[in-house]
Structure formats: C-alpha cells, structure tokens
PDB file of C-alpha atoms in Angstrom:
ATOM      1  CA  UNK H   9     228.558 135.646  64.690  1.00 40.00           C
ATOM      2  CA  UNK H  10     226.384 135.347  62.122  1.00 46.00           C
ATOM      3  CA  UNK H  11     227.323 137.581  58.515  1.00 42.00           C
ATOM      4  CA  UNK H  12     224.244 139.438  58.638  1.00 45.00           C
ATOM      5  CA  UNK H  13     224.526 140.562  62.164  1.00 45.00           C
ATOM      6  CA  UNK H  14     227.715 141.871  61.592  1.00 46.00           C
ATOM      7  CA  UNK H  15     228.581 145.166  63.297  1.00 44.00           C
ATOM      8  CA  UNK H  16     228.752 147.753  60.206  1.00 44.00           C
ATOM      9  CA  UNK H  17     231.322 149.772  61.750  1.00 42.00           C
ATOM     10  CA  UNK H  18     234.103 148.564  59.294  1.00 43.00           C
ATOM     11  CA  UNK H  19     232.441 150.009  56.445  1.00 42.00           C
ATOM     12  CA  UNK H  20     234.019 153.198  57.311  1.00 62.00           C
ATOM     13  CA  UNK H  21     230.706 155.490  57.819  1.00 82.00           C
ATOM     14  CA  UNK H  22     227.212 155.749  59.411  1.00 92.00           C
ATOM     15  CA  UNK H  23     225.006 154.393  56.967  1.00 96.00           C
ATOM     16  CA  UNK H  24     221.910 156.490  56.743  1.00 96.00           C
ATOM     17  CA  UNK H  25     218.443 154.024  57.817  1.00 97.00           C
ATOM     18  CA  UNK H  26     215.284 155.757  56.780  1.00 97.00           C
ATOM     19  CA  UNK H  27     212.331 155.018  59.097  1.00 97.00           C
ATOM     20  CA  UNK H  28     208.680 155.386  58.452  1.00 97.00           C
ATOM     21  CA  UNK H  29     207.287 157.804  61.164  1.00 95.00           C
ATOM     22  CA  UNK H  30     204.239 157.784  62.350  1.00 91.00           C
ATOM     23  CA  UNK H  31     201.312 160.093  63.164  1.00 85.00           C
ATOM     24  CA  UNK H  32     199.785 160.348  66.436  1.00 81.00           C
ATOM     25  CA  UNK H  33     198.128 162.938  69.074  1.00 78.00           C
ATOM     26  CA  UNK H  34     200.284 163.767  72.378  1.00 81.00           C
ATOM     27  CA  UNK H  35     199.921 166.281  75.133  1.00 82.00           C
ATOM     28  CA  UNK H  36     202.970 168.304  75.449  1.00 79.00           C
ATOM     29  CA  UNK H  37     203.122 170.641  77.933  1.00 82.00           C
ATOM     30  CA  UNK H  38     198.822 171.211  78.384  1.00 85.00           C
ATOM     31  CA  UNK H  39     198.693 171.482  74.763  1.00 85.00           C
ATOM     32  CA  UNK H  40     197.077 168.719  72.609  1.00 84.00           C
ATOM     33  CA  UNK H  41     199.578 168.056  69.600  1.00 83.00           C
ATOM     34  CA  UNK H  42     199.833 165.866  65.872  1.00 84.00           C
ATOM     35  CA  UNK H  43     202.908 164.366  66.209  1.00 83.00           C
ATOM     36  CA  UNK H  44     204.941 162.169  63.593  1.00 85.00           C
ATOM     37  CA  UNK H  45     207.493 160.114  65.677  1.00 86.00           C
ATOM     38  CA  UNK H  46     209.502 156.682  65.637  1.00 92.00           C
ATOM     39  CA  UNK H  47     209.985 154.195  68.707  1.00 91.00           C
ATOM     40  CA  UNK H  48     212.872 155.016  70.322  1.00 95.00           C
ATOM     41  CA  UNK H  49     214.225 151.319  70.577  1.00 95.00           C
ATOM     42  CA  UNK H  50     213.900 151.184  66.448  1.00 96.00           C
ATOM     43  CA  UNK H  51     216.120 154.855  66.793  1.00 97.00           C
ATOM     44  CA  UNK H  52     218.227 153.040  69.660  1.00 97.00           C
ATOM     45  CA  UNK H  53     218.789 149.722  68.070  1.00 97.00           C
ATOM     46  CA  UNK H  54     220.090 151.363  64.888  1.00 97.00           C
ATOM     47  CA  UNK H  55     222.355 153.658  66.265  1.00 97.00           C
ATOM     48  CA  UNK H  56     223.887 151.061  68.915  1.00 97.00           C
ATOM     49  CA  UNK H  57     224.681 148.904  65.657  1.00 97.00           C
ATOM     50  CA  UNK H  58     226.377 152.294  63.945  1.00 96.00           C
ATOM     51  CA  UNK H  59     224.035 153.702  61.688  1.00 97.00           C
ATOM     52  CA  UNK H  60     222.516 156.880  61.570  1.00 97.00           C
ATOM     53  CA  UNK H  61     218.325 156.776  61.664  1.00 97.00           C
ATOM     54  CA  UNK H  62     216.484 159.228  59.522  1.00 97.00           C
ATOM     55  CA  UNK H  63     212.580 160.008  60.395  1.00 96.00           C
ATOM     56  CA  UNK H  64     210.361 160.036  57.001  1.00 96.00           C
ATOM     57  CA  UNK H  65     206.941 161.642  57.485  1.00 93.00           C
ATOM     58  CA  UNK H  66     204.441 159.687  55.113  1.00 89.00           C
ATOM     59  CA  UNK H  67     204.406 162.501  52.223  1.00 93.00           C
ATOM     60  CA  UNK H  68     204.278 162.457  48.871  1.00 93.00           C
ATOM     61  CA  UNK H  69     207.423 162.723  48.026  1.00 94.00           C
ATOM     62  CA  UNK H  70     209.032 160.801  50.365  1.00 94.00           C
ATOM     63  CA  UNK H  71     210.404 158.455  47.390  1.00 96.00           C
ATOM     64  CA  UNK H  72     212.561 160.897  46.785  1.00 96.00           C
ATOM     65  CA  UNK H  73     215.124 160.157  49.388  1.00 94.00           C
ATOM     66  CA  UNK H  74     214.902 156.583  48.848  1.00 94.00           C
ATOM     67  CA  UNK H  75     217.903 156.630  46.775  1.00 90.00           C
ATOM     68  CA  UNK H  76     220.002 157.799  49.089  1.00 93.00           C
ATOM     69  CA  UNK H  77     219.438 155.907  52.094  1.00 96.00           C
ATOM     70  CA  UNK H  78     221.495 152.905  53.040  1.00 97.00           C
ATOM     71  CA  UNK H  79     218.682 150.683  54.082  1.00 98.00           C
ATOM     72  CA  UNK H  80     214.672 151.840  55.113  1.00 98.00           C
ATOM     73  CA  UNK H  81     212.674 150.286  58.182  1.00 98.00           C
ATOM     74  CA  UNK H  82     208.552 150.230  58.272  1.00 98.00           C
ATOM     75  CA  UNK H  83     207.288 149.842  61.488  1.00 96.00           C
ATOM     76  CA  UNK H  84     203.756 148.621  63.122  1.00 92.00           C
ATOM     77  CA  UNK H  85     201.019 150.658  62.880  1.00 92.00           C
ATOM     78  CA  UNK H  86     197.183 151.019  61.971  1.00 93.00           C
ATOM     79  CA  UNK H  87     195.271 149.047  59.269  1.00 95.00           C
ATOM     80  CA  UNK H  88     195.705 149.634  56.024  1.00 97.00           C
ATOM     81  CA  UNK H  89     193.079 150.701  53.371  1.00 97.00           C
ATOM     82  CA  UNK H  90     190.985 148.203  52.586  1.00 97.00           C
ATOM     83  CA  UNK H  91     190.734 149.561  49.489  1.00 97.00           C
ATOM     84  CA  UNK H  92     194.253 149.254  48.046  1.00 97.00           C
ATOM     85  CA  UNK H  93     194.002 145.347  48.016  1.00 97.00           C
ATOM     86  CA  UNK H  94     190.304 145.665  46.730  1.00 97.00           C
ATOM     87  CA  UNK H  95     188.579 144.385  50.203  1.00 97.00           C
ATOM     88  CA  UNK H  96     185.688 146.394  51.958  1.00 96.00           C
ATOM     89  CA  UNK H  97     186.534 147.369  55.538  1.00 96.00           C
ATOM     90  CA  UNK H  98     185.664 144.897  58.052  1.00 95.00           C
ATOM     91  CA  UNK H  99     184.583 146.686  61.213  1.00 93.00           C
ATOM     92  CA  UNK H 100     187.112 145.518  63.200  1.00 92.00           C
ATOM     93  CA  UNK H 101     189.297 147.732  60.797  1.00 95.00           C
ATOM     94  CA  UNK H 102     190.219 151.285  62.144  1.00 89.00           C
ATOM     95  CA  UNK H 103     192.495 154.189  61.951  1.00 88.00           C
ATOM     96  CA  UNK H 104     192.589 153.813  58.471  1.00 92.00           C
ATOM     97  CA  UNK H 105     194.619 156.767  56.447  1.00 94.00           C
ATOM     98  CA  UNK H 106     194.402 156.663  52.652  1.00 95.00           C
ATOM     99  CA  UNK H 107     196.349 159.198  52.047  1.00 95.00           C
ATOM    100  CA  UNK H 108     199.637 157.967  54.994  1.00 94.00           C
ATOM    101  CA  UNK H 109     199.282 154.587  53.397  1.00 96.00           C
ATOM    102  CA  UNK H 110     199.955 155.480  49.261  1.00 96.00           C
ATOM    103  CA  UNK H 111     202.972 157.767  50.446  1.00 96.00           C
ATOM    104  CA  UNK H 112     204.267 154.700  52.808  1.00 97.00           C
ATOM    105  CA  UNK H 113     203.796 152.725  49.212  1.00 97.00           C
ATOM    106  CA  UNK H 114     205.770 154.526  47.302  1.00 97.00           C
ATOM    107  CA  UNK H 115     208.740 154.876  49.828  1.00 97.00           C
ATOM    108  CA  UNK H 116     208.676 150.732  49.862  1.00 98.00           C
ATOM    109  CA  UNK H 117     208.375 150.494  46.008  1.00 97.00           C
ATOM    110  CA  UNK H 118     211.017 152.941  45.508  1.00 97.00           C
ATOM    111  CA  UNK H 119     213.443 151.530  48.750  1.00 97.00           C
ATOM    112  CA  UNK H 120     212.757 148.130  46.498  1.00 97.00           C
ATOM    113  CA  UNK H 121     213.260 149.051  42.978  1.00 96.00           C
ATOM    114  CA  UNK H 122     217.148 150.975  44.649  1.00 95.00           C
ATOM    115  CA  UNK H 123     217.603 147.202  45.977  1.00 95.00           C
ATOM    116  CA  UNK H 124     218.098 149.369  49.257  1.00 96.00           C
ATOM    117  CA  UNK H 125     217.438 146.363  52.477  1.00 98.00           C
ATOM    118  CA  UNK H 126     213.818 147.121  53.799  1.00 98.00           C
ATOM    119  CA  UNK H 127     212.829 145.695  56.855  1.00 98.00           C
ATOM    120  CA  UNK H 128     209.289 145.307  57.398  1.00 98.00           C
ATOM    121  CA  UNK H 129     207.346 144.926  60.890  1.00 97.00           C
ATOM    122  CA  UNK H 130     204.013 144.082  61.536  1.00 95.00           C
ATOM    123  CA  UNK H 131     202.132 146.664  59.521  1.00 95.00           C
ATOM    124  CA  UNK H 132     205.125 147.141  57.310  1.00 97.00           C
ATOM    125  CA  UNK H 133     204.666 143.420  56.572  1.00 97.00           C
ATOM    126  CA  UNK H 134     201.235 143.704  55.602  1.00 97.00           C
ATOM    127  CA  UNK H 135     201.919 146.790  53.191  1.00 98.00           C
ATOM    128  CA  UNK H 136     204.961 144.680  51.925  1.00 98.00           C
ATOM    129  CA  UNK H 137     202.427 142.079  50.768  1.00 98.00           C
ATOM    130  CA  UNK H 138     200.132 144.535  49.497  1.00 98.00           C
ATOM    131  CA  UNK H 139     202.523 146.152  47.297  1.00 98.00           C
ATOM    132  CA  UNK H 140     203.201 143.157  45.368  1.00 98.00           C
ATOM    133  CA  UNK H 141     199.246 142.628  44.983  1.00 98.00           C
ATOM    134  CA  UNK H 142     198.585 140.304  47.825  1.00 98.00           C
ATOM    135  CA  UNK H 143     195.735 140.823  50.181  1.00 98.00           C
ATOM    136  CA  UNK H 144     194.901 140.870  54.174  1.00 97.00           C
ATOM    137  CA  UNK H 145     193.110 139.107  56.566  1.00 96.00           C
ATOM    138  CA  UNK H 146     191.446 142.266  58.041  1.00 97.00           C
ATOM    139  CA  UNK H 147     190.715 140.287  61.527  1.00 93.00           C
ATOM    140  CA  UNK H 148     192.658 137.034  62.087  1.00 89.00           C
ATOM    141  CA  UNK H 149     190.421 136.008  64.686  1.00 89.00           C
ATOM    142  CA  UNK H 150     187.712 135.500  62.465  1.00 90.00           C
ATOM    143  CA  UNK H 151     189.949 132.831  61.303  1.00 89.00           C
ATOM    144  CA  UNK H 152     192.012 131.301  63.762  1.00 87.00           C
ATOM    145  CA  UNK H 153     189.230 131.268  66.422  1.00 84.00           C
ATOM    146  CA  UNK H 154     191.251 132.780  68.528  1.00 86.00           C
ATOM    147  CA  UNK H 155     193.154 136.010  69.910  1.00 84.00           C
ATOM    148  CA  UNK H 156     196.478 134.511  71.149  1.00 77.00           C
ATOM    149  CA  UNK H 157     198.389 137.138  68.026  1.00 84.00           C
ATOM    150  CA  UNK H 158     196.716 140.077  69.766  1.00 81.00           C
ATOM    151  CA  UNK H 159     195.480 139.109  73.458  1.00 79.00           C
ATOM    152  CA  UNK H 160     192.697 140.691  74.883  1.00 83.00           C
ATOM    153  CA  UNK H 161     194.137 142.856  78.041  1.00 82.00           C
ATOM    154  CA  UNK H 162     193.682 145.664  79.976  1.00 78.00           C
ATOM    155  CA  UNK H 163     197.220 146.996  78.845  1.00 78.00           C
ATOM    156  CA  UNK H 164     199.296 146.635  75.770  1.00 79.00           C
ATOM    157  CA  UNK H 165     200.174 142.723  75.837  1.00 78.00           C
ATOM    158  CA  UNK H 166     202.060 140.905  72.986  1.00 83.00           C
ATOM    159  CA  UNK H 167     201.530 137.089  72.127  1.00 81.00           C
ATOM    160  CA  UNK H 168     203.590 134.686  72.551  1.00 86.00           C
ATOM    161  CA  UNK H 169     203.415 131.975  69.327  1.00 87.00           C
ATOM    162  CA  UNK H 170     205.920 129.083  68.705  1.00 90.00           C
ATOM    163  CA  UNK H 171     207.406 130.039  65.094  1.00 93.00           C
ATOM    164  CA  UNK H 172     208.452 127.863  62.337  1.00 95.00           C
ATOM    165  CA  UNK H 173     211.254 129.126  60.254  1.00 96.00           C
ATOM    166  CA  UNK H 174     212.126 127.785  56.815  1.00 96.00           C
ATOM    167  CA  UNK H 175     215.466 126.467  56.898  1.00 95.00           C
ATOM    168  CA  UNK H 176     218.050 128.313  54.654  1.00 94.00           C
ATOM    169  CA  UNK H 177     216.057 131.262  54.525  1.00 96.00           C
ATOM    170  CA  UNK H 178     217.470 134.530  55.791  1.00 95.00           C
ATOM    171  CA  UNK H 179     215.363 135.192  59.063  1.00 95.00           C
ATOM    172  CA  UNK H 180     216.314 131.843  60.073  1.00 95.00           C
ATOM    173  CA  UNK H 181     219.928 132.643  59.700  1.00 95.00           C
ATOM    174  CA  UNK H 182     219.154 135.934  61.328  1.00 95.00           C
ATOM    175  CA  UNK H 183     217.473 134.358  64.081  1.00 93.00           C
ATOM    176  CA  UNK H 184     219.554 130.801  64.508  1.00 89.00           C
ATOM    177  CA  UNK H 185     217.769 129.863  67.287  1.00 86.00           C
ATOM    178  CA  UNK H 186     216.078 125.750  68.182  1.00 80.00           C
ATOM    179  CA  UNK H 187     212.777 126.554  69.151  1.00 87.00           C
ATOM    180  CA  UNK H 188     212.094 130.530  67.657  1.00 89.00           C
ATOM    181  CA  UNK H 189     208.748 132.263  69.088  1.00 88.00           C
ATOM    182  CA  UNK H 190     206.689 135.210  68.159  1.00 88.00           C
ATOM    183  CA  UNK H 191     205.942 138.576  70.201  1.00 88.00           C
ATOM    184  CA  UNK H 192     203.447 139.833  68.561  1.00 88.00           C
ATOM    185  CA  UNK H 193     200.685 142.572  68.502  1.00 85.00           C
ATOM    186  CA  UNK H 194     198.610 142.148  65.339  1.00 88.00           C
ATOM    187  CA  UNK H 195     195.217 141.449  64.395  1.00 93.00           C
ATOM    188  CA  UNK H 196     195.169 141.198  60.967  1.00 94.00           C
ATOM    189  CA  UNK H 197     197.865 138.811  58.333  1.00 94.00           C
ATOM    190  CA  UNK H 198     198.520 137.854  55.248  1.00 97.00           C
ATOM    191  CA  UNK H 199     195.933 136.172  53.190  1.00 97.00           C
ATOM    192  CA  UNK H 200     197.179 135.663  49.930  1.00 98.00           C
ATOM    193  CA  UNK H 201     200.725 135.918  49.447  1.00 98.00           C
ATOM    194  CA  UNK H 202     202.109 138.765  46.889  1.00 98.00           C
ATOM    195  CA  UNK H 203     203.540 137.636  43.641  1.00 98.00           C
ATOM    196  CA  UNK H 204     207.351 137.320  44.633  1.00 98.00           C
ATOM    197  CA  UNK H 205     207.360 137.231  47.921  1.00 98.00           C
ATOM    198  CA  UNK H 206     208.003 133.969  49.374  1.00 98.00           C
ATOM    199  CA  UNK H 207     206.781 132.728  52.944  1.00 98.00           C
ATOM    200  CA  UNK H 208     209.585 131.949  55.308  1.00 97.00           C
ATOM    201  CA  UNK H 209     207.986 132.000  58.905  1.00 96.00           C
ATOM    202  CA  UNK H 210     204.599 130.810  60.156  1.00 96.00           C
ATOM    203  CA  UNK H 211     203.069 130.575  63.435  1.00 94.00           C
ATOM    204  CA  UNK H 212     201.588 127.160  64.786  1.00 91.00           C
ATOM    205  CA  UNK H 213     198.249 127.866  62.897  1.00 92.00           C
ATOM    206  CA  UNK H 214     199.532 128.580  60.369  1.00 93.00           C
ATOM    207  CA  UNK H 215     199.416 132.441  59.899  1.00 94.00           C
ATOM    208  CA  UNK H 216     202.057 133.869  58.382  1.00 97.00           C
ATOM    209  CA  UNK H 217     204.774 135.522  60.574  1.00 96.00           C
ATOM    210  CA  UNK H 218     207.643 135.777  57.762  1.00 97.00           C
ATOM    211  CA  UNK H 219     207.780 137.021  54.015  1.00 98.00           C
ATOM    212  CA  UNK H 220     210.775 137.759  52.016  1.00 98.00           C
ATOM    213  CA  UNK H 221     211.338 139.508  48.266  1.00 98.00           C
ATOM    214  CA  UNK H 222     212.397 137.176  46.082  1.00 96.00           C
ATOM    215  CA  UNK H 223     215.736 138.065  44.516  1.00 95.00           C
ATOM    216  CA  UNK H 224     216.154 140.871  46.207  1.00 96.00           C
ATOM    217  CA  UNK H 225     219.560 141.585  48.620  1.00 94.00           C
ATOM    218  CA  UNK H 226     217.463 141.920  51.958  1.00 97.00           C
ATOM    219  CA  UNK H 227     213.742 142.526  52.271  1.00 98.00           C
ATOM    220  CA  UNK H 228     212.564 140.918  54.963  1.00 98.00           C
ATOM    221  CA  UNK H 229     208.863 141.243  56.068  1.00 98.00           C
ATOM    222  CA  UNK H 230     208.324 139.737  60.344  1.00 97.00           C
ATOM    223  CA  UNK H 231     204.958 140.295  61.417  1.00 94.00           C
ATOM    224  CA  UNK H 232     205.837 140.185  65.519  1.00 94.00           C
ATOM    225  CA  UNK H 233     206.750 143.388  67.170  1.00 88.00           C
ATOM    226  CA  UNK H 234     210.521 143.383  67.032  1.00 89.00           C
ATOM    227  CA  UNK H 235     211.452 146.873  68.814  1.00 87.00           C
ATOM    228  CA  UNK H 236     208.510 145.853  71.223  1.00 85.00           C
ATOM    229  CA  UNK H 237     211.361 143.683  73.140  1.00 86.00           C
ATOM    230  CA  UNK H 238     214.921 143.916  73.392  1.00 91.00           C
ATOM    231  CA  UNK H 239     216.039 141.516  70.681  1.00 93.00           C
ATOM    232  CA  UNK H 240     217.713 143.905  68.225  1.00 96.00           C
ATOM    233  CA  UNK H 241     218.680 141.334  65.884  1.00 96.00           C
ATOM    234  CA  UNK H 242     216.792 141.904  63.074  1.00 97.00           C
ATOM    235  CA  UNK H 243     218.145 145.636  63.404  1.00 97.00           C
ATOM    236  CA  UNK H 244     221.662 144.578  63.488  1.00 97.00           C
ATOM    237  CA  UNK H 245     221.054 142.374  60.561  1.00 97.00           C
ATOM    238  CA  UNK H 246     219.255 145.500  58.817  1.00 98.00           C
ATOM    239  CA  UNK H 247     222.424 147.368  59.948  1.00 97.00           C
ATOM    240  CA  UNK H 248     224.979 144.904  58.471  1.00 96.00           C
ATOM    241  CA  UNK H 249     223.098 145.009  55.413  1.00 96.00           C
ATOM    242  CA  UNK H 250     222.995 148.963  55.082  1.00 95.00           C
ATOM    243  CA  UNK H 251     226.681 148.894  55.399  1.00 93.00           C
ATOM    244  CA  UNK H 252     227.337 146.479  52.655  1.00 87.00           C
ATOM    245  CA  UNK H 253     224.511 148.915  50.644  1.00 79.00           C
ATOM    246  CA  UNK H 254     226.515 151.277  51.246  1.00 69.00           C
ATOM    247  CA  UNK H 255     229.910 149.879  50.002  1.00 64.00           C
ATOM    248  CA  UNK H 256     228.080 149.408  46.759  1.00 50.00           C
ATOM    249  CA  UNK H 257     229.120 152.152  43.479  1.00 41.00           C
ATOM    250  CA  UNK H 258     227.020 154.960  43.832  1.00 37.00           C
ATOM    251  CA  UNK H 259     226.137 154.543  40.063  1.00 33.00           C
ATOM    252  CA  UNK H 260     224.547 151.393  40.676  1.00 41.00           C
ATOM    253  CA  UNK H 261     222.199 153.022  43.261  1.00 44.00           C
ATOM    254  CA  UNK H 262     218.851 154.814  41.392  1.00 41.00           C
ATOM    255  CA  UNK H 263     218.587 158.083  42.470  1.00 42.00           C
ATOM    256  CA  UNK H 264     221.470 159.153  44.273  1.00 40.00           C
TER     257      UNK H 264
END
C-alpha cells in the first residue's frame, strides 16, 4: 500500500479532521430551515480511515481551532467572490457569499501557516489558488467550448475527463493508477496559478484538475468531486497524513 494511504490507526488516537461546512436551506419536518452541514461520505470516509471529523461553520473565528486540528478538508461549493481575486462577476457566477468566503480564507491560511495537511476539493481548490493570489476562470466553458467538466442534465451529473498526473508528485502517488480520470462537477478553474502552488494534474484541455503547496507536508488542491463517488483515497491519504500531524511535538504546532 501506498505510505500516504496508510491506515492511521497506529498512531495511537483519532486524529481530529476539521471540515468546512456548508450553508444551505432544508425542510425538516414542514419547517423551512438554514442549515450548515458536511457530506456524509467526506464524514464517512474519515471516520472509516480512523479519524474523528469536526464540522466548522464559516465564522470569523474559525482560525482559531486551526491549531489544533490534525489535518482540515474544504469541500465543493458555490463561486467565490469575484472580488477577492479582483475580477467582476460574470453572470454565470452565483451564490456568491462575501462574508462565508473571507472566514473559509482564514481557516486555509491559518490550517497552512500550522503546516496542518489541507485537502482541497473543487471549490476548496479554487479558494486554495486564490489565497496565494491566483485568479479564476469564472465559466470554463467560455473557454474550453465546451461543458464536458459540468454536463448539462436534468439531474446532478459529474464529467468524466481523462487526467494527466505529473509523475513524482503526490496525487499521483496517491492515486497510482495507468490511465487516472476526473469526476467532476465544476464550472469554473484555475486561471492563473497562485505564487507557490505548483500544477500537478490537468485534464485533456488542459484545465487544471491538480494544485499542490509548495514545501508544504500535504496540501493538495483536486478540482473533481472526490466524496461524489466512492473512491476514498484521497481521504485515506488526508487521514494518514493527520496521523503523522499528529505524532508531531505539540510545540512545533502554532496555536495549540
């Protein structure tokens, strides 16, 4: 097996994964409700692979905990702010939420500056990129002439993209797989690449589907919709890499 899809179970304890919850409206029992919630294959995965998941309303504040989580996942969600990578909204861009979106930034920066692993999906991607002063493309369409990343459909349908891997890099150890393919669910990208962050995964025209941080233990940016399927092994690689976080001296983790 591969080192970082380990099982963390040897390092003695749960390690704690923070995930990003998200807001949305439900109908509970005739009553129309603001929920914040998490997939339950992102809580699944996690705990299956021994950790403990932690929900993390987008707050200020939030950064606070950062220091004492083992690793932090960012899932998919709506469009980011135009604003924060100094872009006017496209009108194609919706559900945008300023305020969700600077909280969210400050959890990342924070997770990042603790060296805590971060895994980043789909939207997390794009805020991972944005965060280190890159910018979007806010419809990809518009420039790939196409909709095979988001496919038009009656129903929630992901896309199916052959995916180039850079060899050596860390999701193509994580993956280690001949002929690696996307399921994805996104309609906007990465346009210009963040100052260290390095592209490690592109679909076959060329849009970005990988990013990493440079020097850092494990930040890993995927733009597909892993938790959409049931390959959890970028969450067992997360998991492997909270446990060996968490083995690390408390002293040499900011803010615990």
């Amino acid at each position: 097996m591969n080192a970082d899809t380990n099982h963390p179970a040897s390092a003695g304890h749960r390690p704690v994964v923070g995930i990003c919850a998200r807001t949305a409206p439900v109908t509970l029992q005739g009553s129309d409700l603001a929920v914040c919630l998490a997939l339950r294959s992102h809580v699944a995965f996690l705990a299956e692979a021994g950790c403990t998941p932690l929900l993390l309303p987008p707050l200020p504040g939030a950064e606070d905990v950062a220091g004492r989580l083992d690793a932090l996942l960012v899932p998919g969600g709506p469009d980011l702010d135009p604003a924060l990578y100094g872009a006017r909204p496209h009108p194609a861009t919706r559900a945008v939420d300023p305020d969700a979106d600077r909280a969210e930034i400050a959890l990342v920066e924070r997770a990042l500056d603790a060296k805590i692993p971060v895994l980043a999906i789909c939207r997390g991607m794009q805020l991972l990129n944005v965060l280190h002063g890159g910018t979007l493309h806010q419809h990809l369409s518009d420039v790939t002439g196409h909709d095979g990343h988001r496919p038009r459909a009656a129903s929630f349908t992901l896309g199916r993209r052959p995916l180039k891997l850079l060899p050596g890099s860390r999701i193509a150890g994580v993956l280690d797989e001949a002929e690696p393919a996307t399921a994805c669910h996104h309609h906007q990208a990465v346009d210009r690449l963040g100052a260290g962050l390095s592209a490690t995964g592109w679909a076959d025209d060329g849009t970005v589907e990988a990013l990493e941080v440079t020097g850092h233990p494990f930040a890993v940016g995927v733009q597909w919709e892993c938790g959409q399927t049931p390959d959890a092994r970028l969450h067992h690689a997360l998991a492997a890499a909270a446990a060996r976080a968490g083995n690390s001296p408390a002293a040499a983790r900011p803010g615990t």
